[in-house]
XYZ file of C-alpha atoms in Angstrom:
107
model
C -191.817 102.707 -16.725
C -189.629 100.522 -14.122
C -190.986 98.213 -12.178
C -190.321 99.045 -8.183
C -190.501 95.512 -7.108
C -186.828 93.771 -6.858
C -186.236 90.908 -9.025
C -185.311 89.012 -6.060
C -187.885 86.757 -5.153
C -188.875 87.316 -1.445
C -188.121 84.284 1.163
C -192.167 82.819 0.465
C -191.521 83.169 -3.353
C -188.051 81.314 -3.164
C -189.481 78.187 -1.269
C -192.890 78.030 -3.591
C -190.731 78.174 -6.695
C -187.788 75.418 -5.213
C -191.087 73.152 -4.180
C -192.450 73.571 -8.145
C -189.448 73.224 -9.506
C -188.893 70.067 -7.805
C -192.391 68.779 -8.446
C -191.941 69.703 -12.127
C -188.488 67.447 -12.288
C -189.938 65.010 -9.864
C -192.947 64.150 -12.463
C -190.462 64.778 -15.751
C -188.256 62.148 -13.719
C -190.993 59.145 -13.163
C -192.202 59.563 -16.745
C -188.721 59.237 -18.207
C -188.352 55.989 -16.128
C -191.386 54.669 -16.897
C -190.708 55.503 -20.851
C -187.283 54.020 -20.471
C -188.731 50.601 -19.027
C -186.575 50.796 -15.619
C -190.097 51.349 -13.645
C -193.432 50.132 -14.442
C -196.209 52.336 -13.992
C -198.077 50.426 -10.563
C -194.220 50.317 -9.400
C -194.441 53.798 -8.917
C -198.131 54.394 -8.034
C -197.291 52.014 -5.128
C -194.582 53.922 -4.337
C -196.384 57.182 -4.209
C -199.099 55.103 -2.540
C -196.353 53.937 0.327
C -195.571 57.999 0.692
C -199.551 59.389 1.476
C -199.609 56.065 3.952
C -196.521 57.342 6.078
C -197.677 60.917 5.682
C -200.868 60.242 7.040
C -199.691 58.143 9.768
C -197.004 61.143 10.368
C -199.761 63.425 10.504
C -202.135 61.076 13.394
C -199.067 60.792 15.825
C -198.781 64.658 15.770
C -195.674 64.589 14.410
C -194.402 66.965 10.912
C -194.004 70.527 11.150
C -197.949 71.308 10.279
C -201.022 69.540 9.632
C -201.998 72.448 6.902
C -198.708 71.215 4.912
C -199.373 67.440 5.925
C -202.486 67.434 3.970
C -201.393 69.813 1.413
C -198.801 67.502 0.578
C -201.111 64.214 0.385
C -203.063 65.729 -1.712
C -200.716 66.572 -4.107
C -199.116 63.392 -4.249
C -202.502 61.702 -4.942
C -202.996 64.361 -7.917
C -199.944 62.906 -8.950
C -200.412 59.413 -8.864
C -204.035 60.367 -10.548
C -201.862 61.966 -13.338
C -199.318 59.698 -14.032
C -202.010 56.782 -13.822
C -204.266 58.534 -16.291
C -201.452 59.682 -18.767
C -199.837 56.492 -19.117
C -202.828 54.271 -19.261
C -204.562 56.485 -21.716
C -202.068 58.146 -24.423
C -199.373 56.261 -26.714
C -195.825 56.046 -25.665
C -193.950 59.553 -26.033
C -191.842 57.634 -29.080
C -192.783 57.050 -32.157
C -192.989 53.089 -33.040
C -191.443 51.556 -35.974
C -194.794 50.275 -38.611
C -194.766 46.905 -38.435
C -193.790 44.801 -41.433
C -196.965 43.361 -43.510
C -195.849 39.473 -44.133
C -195.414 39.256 -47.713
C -197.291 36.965 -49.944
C -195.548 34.111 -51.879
C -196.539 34.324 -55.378
């Protein structure tokens, strides 16, 4: 049986999948730079702190193209900044670590 639907994503389907995608790289993104050492982790938690702030403030001077999407947004980025905080706080780094030596005894 063939499906009847087009493969072609429709114009709400496009923009939902280019906002995951994006989120998805985003995330993959702040993790590898956190792993690599070039940002600490409360580096970026401010940062995504410093985001919600000027959202908000967007939002309360009427500004933005919709309140719904405003506060939609915020709280994804604080799911985020939950996440990352919680992952790298909790779990070992994604690399293994090298055992470390036992000081030998002189005999």
């Amino acid at each position: 049986m063939s499906d009847t639907k087009s493969e072609r994503p429709d114009g709400q389907t496009a923009a939902l999948a280019e906002g995951e995608a994006a989120l998805w790289l985003s995330e993959s993104l702040i993790f590898a730079l956190i792993e690599a050492k070039v940002l600490d982790v409360d580096s970026i938690l401010e940062a995504i702190e410093i985001v919600i702030a000027a959202k908000q403030a967007e939002k309360a001077e009427g500004g933005g193209h919709s309140p719904a999407i405003a506060r939609a947004a915020v709280a994804q980025l604080a799911a985020i900044s939950s996440s990352i905080g919680a992952a790298t706080r909790v779990s070992p780094p994604l690399t293994a670590r090298k055992p470390r030596r036992r000081p030998t005894r002189p005999d």
